Amino acid sequence: MVATAMVVPAVAMASPAHKKGSSHEAELEARLKKLEQEVTDLRDALKTAHADTTQAAATPVAVAAVSQDAAAAHAEAIAATQTAQAADAKAADAERKIAALTDATPKLGFHSGNSTVSLSGYVKLLASSARYSGGDVPTNTLGRDLYLPQSVPVFNPASPTSPTRVTDFSAKQTRFWVDANTKVGNHALKAYIEFDFQAAPGTPMALGQGTQRTTNAYDLAMRRAFIQFDRWTFGQDFTNFENVAVLPESTDYVGGIDGLIFIRQPMVRYALPLQKDLKLIMAVENPETASSTSGSAALIENGEDHAPDATARLEYTGKFGFLDLATLWRQLRIDNAKGGAAHITDSRLGWGVSASGKLFLNESHSSDLRFQATYGEGIGRYMGLNFSPDAVLQSNGLLASVRNLGIYGAGHIALNSQWRVNVIGSYQRVSYADGLDRSAEGIGAYNREAWSAAGNLFYSPVTNVDLGVEYRHGNRELVNTLNGHVDRLDFAAKYSF
């Protein structure tokens, strides 16, 4: 604008000269254009300067914002670095603890050639106090060591007895086993032997058995001994007619034996996977007919069987637990091997079906429900430690049928990682053929019914140590309706290794 004010008077003063000659006019026009261009350039420069001034005014704000973002990013980077360092420290500490535990944990078993051999088991003390309503149970008998319904004395008004109370301490249930595993190419080969001091029937003191008065020494007895080769099992194990996983946690040797299947015997067994969660297990097992003669409830092992007992079990497993359906088929046979008219021989079919299972109550599988229901004919020796005979030999030399119904259930409830509660109920009912004499001369003294209910509390102060206390009420009834009951309080301490 200043330049324009200076240029205009100059142009006005130069007008006469412009009229005098075109050259001078052309020169002035050129100078005017040049000045106008300079004014235009000056205006552009002013605009640019104004824009730069506006941008310069805004720059401190932008710079401040960028600085704040950078500061925040730096703080986050520092925090992330500290978190990473803490995680690394925890990981290192965990690794040190794992290494310490690994070093402190004893290595399982030892190697012998291509086999890995391990020794495991437990030491158990059982202290019990029992009150019998119907009289006394002889000392050093199986009924004093564990709850055995057929050993519960019944009260007979014809020869009345007083209730008795007994207290026993025993370590007979201490158990150990040897496990050997061998890899032979793509095959799995296993040998297993298990012993305890409870299973032996007892030996007279003169032959080495101790007494409660002095040494309390007891015989070592084989419980199980078998070979497994892939899907095959050869040897002595629990019958395939049962699944021992449904047995309750108890201070007792079995716990709730009344209506439970419980047998160990030699067998040949084969496991066939049908689907991912479904398996069929078949076995032929040692036969033995346990009969009684009308007029005497004593059990007789005949040893005259021809065909093995056949069992099959279908097992379905899942996240919920497992379900089993089992069947048993057997021949019952007696033969006294006498000559002429005194020769007695007879046989009949025995059969049984059983459904059992375990249902988990929580995701950790620490609590569950266990059950078993069994029915059949001629299965007496399989139920309740042979509570009833398989069949009754009549005076005419024929075998009469005996049917058994067994029901069992238990709840295993974990209160926390150390405390747990078990509630157990078991029942068995025996039905004899209608034609049998129910009097004392017939089957009047035979077992007809047994049931028990129990509850216990277990505490594990450290790993592998279990302390338990249990109360049980059991009842036994005969065909002639005489009955007796027992109230038993147990304490058990067990260390598993």
Coordinates of C-alpha atoms in Angstrom, one line a residue:
M1 CA 0.0 0.0 0.0
V2 CA 2.9 2.4 0.7
A3 CA 4.4 1.6 -2.6
T4 CA 1.1 2.3 -4.4
A5 CA 0.9 5.8 -2.8
M6 CA 4.4 6.6 -4.0
V7 CA 3.8 5.3 -7.5
V8 CA 0.5 7.2 -8.3
P9 CA 2.0 10.8 -8.1
A10 CA 4.9 9.8 -10.1
V11 CA 2.7 8.5 -12.8
A12 CA 0.7 11.8 -12.8
M13 CA 3.7 13.9 -13.1
A14 CA 5.0 11.8 -16.0
S15 CA 1.8 12.1 -18.1
P16 CA 3.0 15.1 -20.4
A17 CA 6.2 13.3 -21.2
H18 CA 4.2 10.2 -22.1
K19 CA 2.4 12.3 -24.6
K20 CA 5.6 13.5 -26.2
G21 CA 6.9 10.0 -27.2
S22 CA 5.7 6.5 -27.3
S23 CA 9.0 5.1 -26.1
H24 CA 8.8 7.0 -22.9
E25 CA 5.2 5.8 -22.5
A26 CA 6.2 2.3 -23.1
E27 CA 8.9 2.6 -20.5
L28 CA 6.4 4.0 -17.9
E29 CA 3.9 1.2 -18.7
A30 CA 6.6 -1.4 -18.1
R31 CA 7.6 0.2 -14.9
L32 CA 3.9 0.3 -13.8
K33 CA 3.5 -3.4 -14.5
K34 CA 6.6 -4.2 -12.6
L35 CA 5.3 -2.2 -9.6
E36 CA 1.9 -3.9 -9.8
Q37 CA 3.7 -7.3 -9.8
E38 CA 5.7 -6.2 -6.8
V39 CA 2.5 -5.1 -5.0
T40 CA 0.9 -8.5 -5.9
D41 CA 4.0 -10.3 -4.6
L42 CA 3.9 -8.2 -1.5
R43 CA 0.3 -9.0 -0.8
D44 CA 1.0 -12.8 -1.3
A45 CA 3.9 -12.4 1.1
L46 CA 1.6 -10.6 3.7
K47 CA -0.9 -13.5 3.4
T48 CA 1.8 -16.1 3.8
A49 CA 3.1 -14.2 6.8
H50 CA -0.3 -14.1 8.3
A51 CA -0.8 -17.8 7.8
D52 CA 2.6 -18.5 9.3
T53 CA 1.7 -16.3 12.3
T54 CA -1.6 -18.2 12.8
Q55 CA 0.2 -21.6 12.6
A56 CA 2.9 -20.3 14.9
A57 CA 0.3 -19.4 17.4
A58 CA -1.3 -22.9 17.2
T59 CA 2.1 -24.8 17.3
P60 CA 2.6 -24.5 21.1
V61 CA -0.8 -26.2 21.8
A62 CA 0.0 -29.0 19.3
V63 CA 3.5 -29.4 20.7
A64 CA 2.0 -29.6 24.2
A65 CA -0.5 -32.3 23.2
V66 CA 2.2 -34.3 21.5
S67 CA 4.4 -33.9 24.6
Q68 CA 1.5 -35.2 26.8
D69 CA 0.9 -38.2 24.5
A70 CA 4.6 -39.0 24.6
A71 CA 4.7 -38.7 28.4
A72 CA 1.7 -41.1 28.7
A73 CA 3.3 -43.5 26.2
H74 CA 6.5 -43.4 28.2
A75 CA 4.6 -44.1 31.5
E76 CA 2.8 -47.0 29.9
A77 CA 6.1 -48.4 28.6
I78 CA 7.6 -48.2 32.1
A79 CA 4.5 -49.9 33.6
A80 CA 4.6 -52.7 30.9
T81 CA 8.3 -53.2 31.6
Q82 CA 7.7 -53.5 35.3
T83 CA 4.8 -56.0 34.8
A84 CA 7.0 -58.1 32.5
Q85 CA 9.8 -58.0 35.0
A86 CA 7.4 -59.2 37.8
A87 CA 6.1 -62.0 35.5
D88 CA 9.6 -63.1 34.8
A89 CA 10.3 -63.1 38.5
K90 CA 7.2 -65.2 39.3
A91 CA 8.0 -67.6 36.4
A92 CA 11.5 -68.0 37.7
D93 CA 10.2 -68.6 41.3
A94 CA 7.7 -71.2 40.0
E95 CA 10.5 -73.0 38.1
R96 CA 12.6 -73.1 41.2
K97 CA 9.7 -74.5 43.2
I98 CA 8.9 -77.1 40.6
A99 CA 12.6 -78.1 40.5
A100 CA 12.6 -78.4 44.3
L101 CA 9.5 -80.6 44.3
T102 CA 10.9 -82.7 41.5
D103 CA 14.1 -83.2 43.4
A104 CA 12.2 -84.0 46.7
T105 CA 9.8 -86.5 45.0
P106 CA 11.1 -90.0 45.1
K107 CA 11.4 -91.7 41.7
L108 CA 8.7 -94.3 41.2
G109 CA 10.0 -97.9 41.1
F110 CA 13.1 -99.3 39.7
H111 CA 14.2 -100.9 36.4
S112 CA 14.9 -104.6 36.0
G113 CA 15.8 -105.3 32.4
N114 CA 13.0 -103.8 30.2
S115 CA 10.6 -103.7 33.2
T116 CA 9.7 -101.0 35.6
V117 CA 8.9 -102.4 39.0
S118 CA 7.2 -100.5 41.8
L119 CA 6.1 -101.4 45.4
S120 CA 3.1 -99.6 46.8
G121 CA 0.6 -100.1 49.6
Y122 CA -0.6 -98.7 52.9
V123 CA -0.2 -99.3 56.6
K124 CA -3.6 -99.2 58.5
L125 CA -4.6 -99.3 62.1
L126 CA -8.3 -100.0 62.9
A127 CA -9.7 -99.5 66.3
S128 CA -13.4 -100.6 66.8
S129 CA -16.0 -100.8 69.6
A130 CA -19.1 -102.8 68.9
R131 CA -22.3 -103.6 70.7
Y132 CA -24.2 -106.8 69.7
S133 CA -27.8 -107.1 70.7
G134 CA -28.1 -110.8 70.3
G135 CA -25.1 -112.1 72.2
D136 CA -21.4 -112.5 71.7
V137 CA -19.1 -112.9 68.6
P138 CA -16.1 -115.1 69.2
T139 CA -12.7 -113.4 69.4
N140 CA -10.2 -113.8 66.6
T141 CA -13.0 -114.3 64.0
L142 CA -13.7 -112.4 60.9
G143 CA -16.9 -110.9 62.3
R144 CA -14.8 -109.0 64.9
D145 CA -12.4 -107.6 62.3
L146 CA -15.0 -106.1 60.0
Y147 CA -18.7 -105.7 59.6
L148 CA -20.0 -109.1 58.4
P149 CA -23.8 -109.3 58.5
Q150 CA -24.0 -113.1 58.7
S151 CA -21.9 -113.1 61.8
V152 CA -24.2 -110.7 63.7
P153 CA -25.8 -112.9 66.5
V154 CA -29.6 -113.1 66.6
F155 CA -31.6 -113.1 69.8
N156 CA -33.4 -116.3 70.5
P157 CA -36.0 -116.2 73.3
A158 CA -35.7 -120.0 73.7
S159 CA -32.1 -119.5 74.9
P160 CA -31.8 -115.8 75.8
T161 CA -28.5 -114.1 75.8
S162 CA -27.3 -110.7 77.0
P163 CA -26.1 -107.9 74.7
T164 CA -22.3 -107.7 74.6
R165 CA -19.8 -104.9 73.9
V166 CA -16.3 -105.6 72.5
T167 CA -13.3 -103.5 71.6
D168 CA -10.5 -104.5 69.2
F169 CA -7.4 -103.0 67.8
S170 CA -5.9 -104.5 64.6
A171 CA -3.4 -103.7 61.8
K172 CA -4.4 -106.8 59.7
Q173 CA -5.7 -104.7 56.9
T174 CA -2.3 -103.4 56.1
R175 CA -1.7 -104.1 52.4
F176 CA 1.0 -103.9 49.8
W177 CA 1.4 -104.7 46.1
V178 CA 4.0 -105.1 43.4
D179 CA 3.5 -103.7 40.0
A180 CA 5.7 -104.6 37.0
N181 CA 5.3 -103.0 33.5
T182 CA 7.2 -104.1 30.5
K183 CA 7.1 -102.7 26.9
V184 CA 7.5 -105.5 24.3
G185 CA 7.5 -103.8 20.9
N186 CA 4.1 -102.2 20.5
H187 CA 2.6 -104.4 23.3
A188 CA 1.8 -103.5 26.9
L189 CA 2.7 -106.2 29.4
K190 CA 1.9 -105.9 33.1
A191 CA 2.2 -108.2 36.2
Y192 CA 0.5 -107.4 39.5
I193 CA 0.6 -109.1 42.9
E194 CA -1.3 -107.9 46.0
F195 CA -1.1 -109.1 49.6
D196 CA -2.6 -108.3 53.0
F197 CA -2.9 -109.8 56.5
Q198 CA -6.7 -109.8 56.6
A199 CA -7.6 -112.3 53.9
A200 CA -6.0 -115.3 55.6
P201 CA -8.5 -117.6 57.4
G202 CA -6.2 -117.8 60.4
T203 CA -3.7 -120.4 61.4
P204 CA -3.4 -122.1 64.8
M205 CA -0.8 -120.6 67.0
A206 CA 1.2 -123.8 66.9
L207 CA 1.7 -123.2 63.1
G208 CA 2.9 -119.7 63.5
Q209 CA -0.2 -117.6 64.1
G210 CA 0.2 -115.1 67.0
T211 CA -2.4 -114.3 69.6
Q212 CA -3.9 -111.1 71.0
R213 CA -2.3 -112.1 74.3
T214 CA 1.2 -111.9 73.0
T215 CA 2.5 -111.1 69.5
N216 CA -0.6 -110.5 67.3
A217 CA 1.2 -112.1 64.3
Y218 CA -1.0 -112.8 61.3
D219 CA -0.5 -114.7 58.0
L220 CA 0.3 -113.0 54.7
A221 CA -2.3 -113.8 52.1
M222 CA -2.6 -113.3 48.4
R223 CA -5.5 -111.0 47.4
R224 CA -4.8 -110.5 43.6
A225 CA -2.3 -111.8 41.2
F226 CA -2.7 -111.4 37.4
I227 CA -0.9 -110.8 34.1
Q228 CA -2.2 -108.2 31.6
F229 CA -1.2 -108.4 27.9
D230 CA -2.8 -105.7 25.9
R231 CA -6.5 -106.3 26.3
W232 CA -6.2 -109.7 28.0
T233 CA -6.0 -110.4 31.7
F234 CA -5.0 -113.8 33.1
G235 CA -5.0 -114.5 36.9
Q236 CA -6.9 -113.6 40.1
D237 CA -8.8 -110.3 40.3
F238 CA -12.1 -108.9 41.4
T239 CA -15.0 -110.6 39.4
N240 CA -16.0 -108.9 36.2
F241 CA -19.5 -109.0 37.5
E242 CA -18.7 -106.0 39.7
N243 CA -16.9 -102.6 39.4
V244 CA -14.8 -101.9 42.5
A245 CA -15.0 -98.1 41.7
V246 CA -18.4 -98.0 43.3
L247 CA -17.2 -99.3 46.7
P248 CA -17.5 -96.6 49.4
E249 CA -14.7 -94.9 51.3
S250 CA -15.0 -96.5 54.7
T251 CA -13.0 -97.4 57.8
D252 CA -14.3 -100.9 57.3
Y253 CA -12.7 -103.5 55.1
V254 CA -15.5 -103.2 52.5
G255 CA -18.2 -100.9 53.9
G256 CA -21.8 -101.6 53.2
I257 CA -21.2 -105.2 52.2
D258 CA -24.8 -106.3 52.8
G259 CA -26.1 -105.8 49.2
L260 CA -22.8 -105.5 47.4
I261 CA -21.1 -107.9 44.9
F262 CA -17.7 -108.8 46.3
I263 CA -15.5 -111.6 45.0
R264 CA -11.9 -112.1 44.0
Q265 CA -11.2 -115.2 41.9
P266 CA -9.0 -116.5 39.0
M267 CA -10.3 -115.7 35.5
V268 CA -9.5 -115.0 31.9
R269 CA -10.8 -111.6 30.9
Y270 CA -10.9 -109.6 27.6
A271 CA -11.7 -105.9 27.2
L272 CA -13.1 -104.8 23.8
P273 CA -13.5 -101.0 23.1
L274 CA -16.7 -100.5 21.1
Q275 CA -16.7 -96.7 20.9
K276 CA -14.7 -93.9 22.4
D277 CA -16.6 -94.0 25.7
L278 CA -18.1 -97.5 25.5
K279 CA -16.3 -100.8 26.4
L280 CA -17.4 -104.4 26.6
I281 CA -15.5 -106.6 29.2
M282 CA -16.0 -110.4 29.0
A283 CA -14.6 -113.1 31.3
V284 CA -14.7 -116.7 32.2
E285 CA -14.1 -117.2 35.9
N286 CA -13.5 -119.9 38.5
P287 CA -16.7 -121.9 39.2
E288 CA -17.7 -123.0 42.7
T289 CA -21.2 -124.0 43.9
A290 CA -21.8 -122.9 47.5
S291 CA -24.8 -125.0 48.6
S292 CA -26.5 -125.7 51.9
T293 CA -28.4 -128.8 52.9
S294 CA -32.0 -128.5 54.2
G295 CA -31.9 -128.5 58.0
S296 CA -28.4 -126.9 58.2
A297 CA -27.4 -123.4 57.2
A298 CA -23.7 -124.3 56.9
L299 CA -22.2 -123.5 53.5
I300 CA -20.6 -126.3 51.5
E301 CA -18.0 -125.9 48.8
N302 CA -18.8 -128.7 46.4
G303 CA -16.0 -128.5 43.9
E304 CA -17.9 -130.6 41.3
D305 CA -18.5 -127.8 38.8
H306 CA -18.0 -128.5 35.0
A307 CA -18.4 -125.1 33.3
P308 CA -16.8 -121.8 34.3
D309 CA -18.8 -118.9 35.4
A310 CA -19.3 -116.4 32.5
T311 CA -19.6 -112.7 33.0
A312 CA -20.0 -109.7 30.7
R313 CA -19.9 -106.0 31.6
L314 CA -20.8 -103.0 29.4
E315 CA -19.2 -99.8 30.7
Y316 CA -20.0 -96.3 29.5
T317 CA -17.8 -93.5 30.8
G318 CA -18.2 -89.7 30.3
K319 CA -17.6 -86.4 32.1
F320 CA -20.6 -87.2 34.3
G321 CA -18.9 -90.4 35.7
F322 CA -19.6 -94.0 34.5
L323 CA -22.5 -96.4 34.2
D324 CA -22.2 -100.2 34.1
L325 CA -24.5 -103.1 33.1
A326 CA -23.3 -106.5 34.0
T327 CA -24.6 -110.1 33.6
L328 CA -23.6 -113.4 35.1
W329 CA -24.3 -117.0 33.9
R330 CA -23.3 -120.1 35.8
Q331 CA -23.9 -123.8 36.3
L332 CA -24.8 -124.9 39.8
R333 CA -23.8 -128.5 40.4
I334 CA -23.5 -131.0 43.2
D335 CA -22.1 -134.6 43.1
N336 CA -21.4 -136.6 46.2
A337 CA -19.5 -139.2 44.2
K338 CA -21.2 -142.1 46.1
G339 CA -22.2 -145.3 44.5
G340 CA -25.6 -146.9 43.9
A341 CA -28.7 -145.4 45.5
A342 CA -26.6 -143.1 47.7
H343 CA -25.3 -141.2 44.6
I344 CA -26.7 -137.7 44.5
T345 CA -26.1 -135.4 41.6
D346 CA -28.0 -132.4 40.3
S347 CA -27.4 -129.2 38.4
R348 CA -29.3 -126.0 37.6
L349 CA -28.8 -122.7 35.9
G350 CA -27.7 -119.6 37.8
W351 CA -27.9 -116.1 36.5
G352 CA -27.7 -112.5 37.6
V353 CA -27.9 -108.9 36.3
S354 CA -26.4 -105.8 37.9
A355 CA -26.5 -102.1 37.2
S356 CA -24.0 -99.8 38.9
G357 CA -22.4 -96.4 38.5
K358 CA -20.7 -93.3 39.8
L359 CA -22.1 -89.8 39.2
F360 CA -19.9 -86.8 39.9
L361 CA -21.4 -83.9 41.7
N362 CA -18.9 -81.2 40.8
E363 CA -16.4 -80.3 38.1
S364 CA -13.4 -81.3 40.2
H365 CA -14.9 -84.8 40.7
S366 CA -14.2 -84.6 44.4
S367 CA -17.8 -85.4 45.3
D368 CA -20.0 -88.1 43.9
L369 CA -22.9 -90.6 44.2
R370 CA -22.2 -94.3 43.9
F371 CA -24.8 -97.1 43.5
Q372 CA -25.4 -100.7 42.6
A373 CA -28.6 -102.8 42.1
T374 CA -28.4 -106.5 41.6
Y375 CA -30.9 -109.3 41.1
G376 CA -30.5 -113.0 40.2
E377 CA -30.9 -116.6 41.0
G378 CA -28.0 -118.8 42.2
I379 CA -25.7 -115.9 42.9
G380 CA -25.5 -116.2 46.7
R381 CA -21.7 -116.5 46.9
Y382 CA -21.3 -113.3 44.8
M383 CA -23.4 -111.2 47.2
G384 CA -22.5 -109.9 50.7
L385 CA -19.5 -112.2 51.2
N386 CA -21.7 -115.3 50.6
F387 CA -24.6 -114.2 52.9
S388 CA -26.8 -116.9 51.5
P389 CA -26.2 -120.2 49.6
D390 CA -26.4 -120.5 45.8
A391 CA -29.0 -123.3 46.1
V392 CA -30.5 -125.6 48.8
L393 CA -30.0 -129.4 48.6
Q394 CA -33.3 -131.0 49.5
S395 CA -33.8 -134.5 50.9
N396 CA -34.9 -135.8 47.5
G397 CA -31.4 -134.9 46.1
L398 CA -32.5 -132.0 44.0
L399 CA -31.3 -128.4 44.2
A400 CA -33.9 -125.8 45.2
S401 CA -33.6 -122.2 43.9
V402 CA -32.4 -119.2 45.9
R403 CA -32.9 -115.6 44.7
N404 CA -31.1 -112.5 45.8
L405 CA -31.9 -108.8 45.6
G406 CA -29.2 -106.3 46.5
I407 CA -29.3 -102.5 46.7
Y408 CA -26.5 -100.2 47.7
G409 CA -25.9 -96.5 47.6
A410 CA -23.3 -94.1 48.9
G411 CA -22.6 -90.3 48.9
H412 CA -19.0 -89.1 48.9
I413 CA -19.0 -85.4 49.8
A414 CA -15.7 -83.3 49.9
L415 CA -16.0 -80.4 52.3
N416 CA -12.6 -79.1 51.2
S417 CA -9.2 -80.4 50.2
Q418 CA -8.7 -82.1 53.6
W419 CA -12.2 -83.0 55.0
R420 CA -14.8 -85.3 53.5
V421 CA -18.0 -87.1 54.5
N422 CA -19.4 -90.4 53.4
V423 CA -23.0 -91.7 53.9
I424 CA -23.6 -95.4 53.1
G425 CA -26.6 -97.6 52.9
S426 CA -26.9 -101.3 51.8
Y427 CA -29.6 -103.9 51.7
Q428 CA -30.0 -107.6 50.7
R429 CA -33.1 -109.7 50.6
V430 CA -33.0 -113.5 50.0
S431 CA -36.0 -115.5 48.6
Y432 CA -36.1 -119.3 48.9
A433 CA -38.1 -121.7 46.7
D434 CA -41.7 -122.0 47.9
G435 CA -41.5 -125.8 48.4
L436 CA -38.8 -125.6 51.1
D437 CA -39.6 -126.3 54.7
R438 CA -39.5 -123.0 56.8
S439 CA -39.3 -124.8 60.1
A440 CA -36.1 -125.5 62.1
E441 CA -35.8 -128.8 60.4
G442 CA -35.7 -127.0 57.0
I443 CA -34.4 -123.5 56.3
G444 CA -35.7 -121.7 59.4
A445 CA -32.1 -120.8 60.5
Y446 CA -31.1 -119.5 57.0
N447 CA -30.4 -115.8 56.4
R448 CA -33.3 -113.9 54.9
E449 CA -32.4 -110.2 55.2
A450 CA -29.5 -107.9 56.0
W451 CA -29.2 -104.1 56.0
S452 CA -26.9 -101.5 57.3
A453 CA -26.5 -97.7 57.4
A454 CA -23.3 -95.8 58.1
G455 CA -21.8 -92.4 58.2
N456 CA -18.1 -91.3 58.5
L457 CA -15.8 -88.3 58.5
F458 CA -12.3 -88.4 57.0
Y459 CA -9.5 -85.9 57.5
S460 CA -6.2 -85.8 55.6
P461 CA -3.8 -83.6 57.5
V462 CA -1.1 -84.2 54.9
T463 CA -0.9 -86.0 51.6
N464 CA -1.2 -89.8 51.8
V465 CA -2.4 -89.8 55.4
D466 CA -6.1 -90.5 56.2
L467 CA -7.8 -90.3 59.6
G468 CA -11.4 -91.5 59.8
V469 CA -14.2 -92.1 62.3
E470 CA -17.3 -94.1 61.4
Y471 CA -20.5 -95.2 63.0
R472 CA -22.5 -98.1 61.6
H473 CA -25.8 -99.8 62.5
G474 CA -26.4 -103.2 61.0
N475 CA -29.3 -105.7 61.2
R476 CA -29.7 -109.4 60.4
E477 CA -32.9 -111.4 60.1
L478 CA -33.4 -115.1 59.7
V479 CA -36.2 -117.0 57.8
N480 CA -37.8 -117.8 61.2
T481 CA -37.9 -114.0 61.9
L482 CA -35.3 -114.1 64.7
N483 CA -33.0 -111.1 64.4
G484 CA -30.1 -109.2 65.9
H485 CA -28.3 -105.9 65.3
V486 CA -24.9 -104.4 65.9
D487 CA -23.8 -100.8 66.6
R488 CA -20.2 -100.3 65.7
L489 CA -17.8 -97.3 66.1
D490 CA -14.6 -97.4 64.2
F491 CA -11.5 -95.2 64.1
A492 CA -8.9 -95.8 61.3
A493 CA -5.5 -94.3 60.6
K494 CA -3.9 -95.1 57.2
Y495 CA -0.6 -94.0 55.5
S496 CA -0.4 -94.8 51.8
F497 CA 2.9 -95.1 50.0

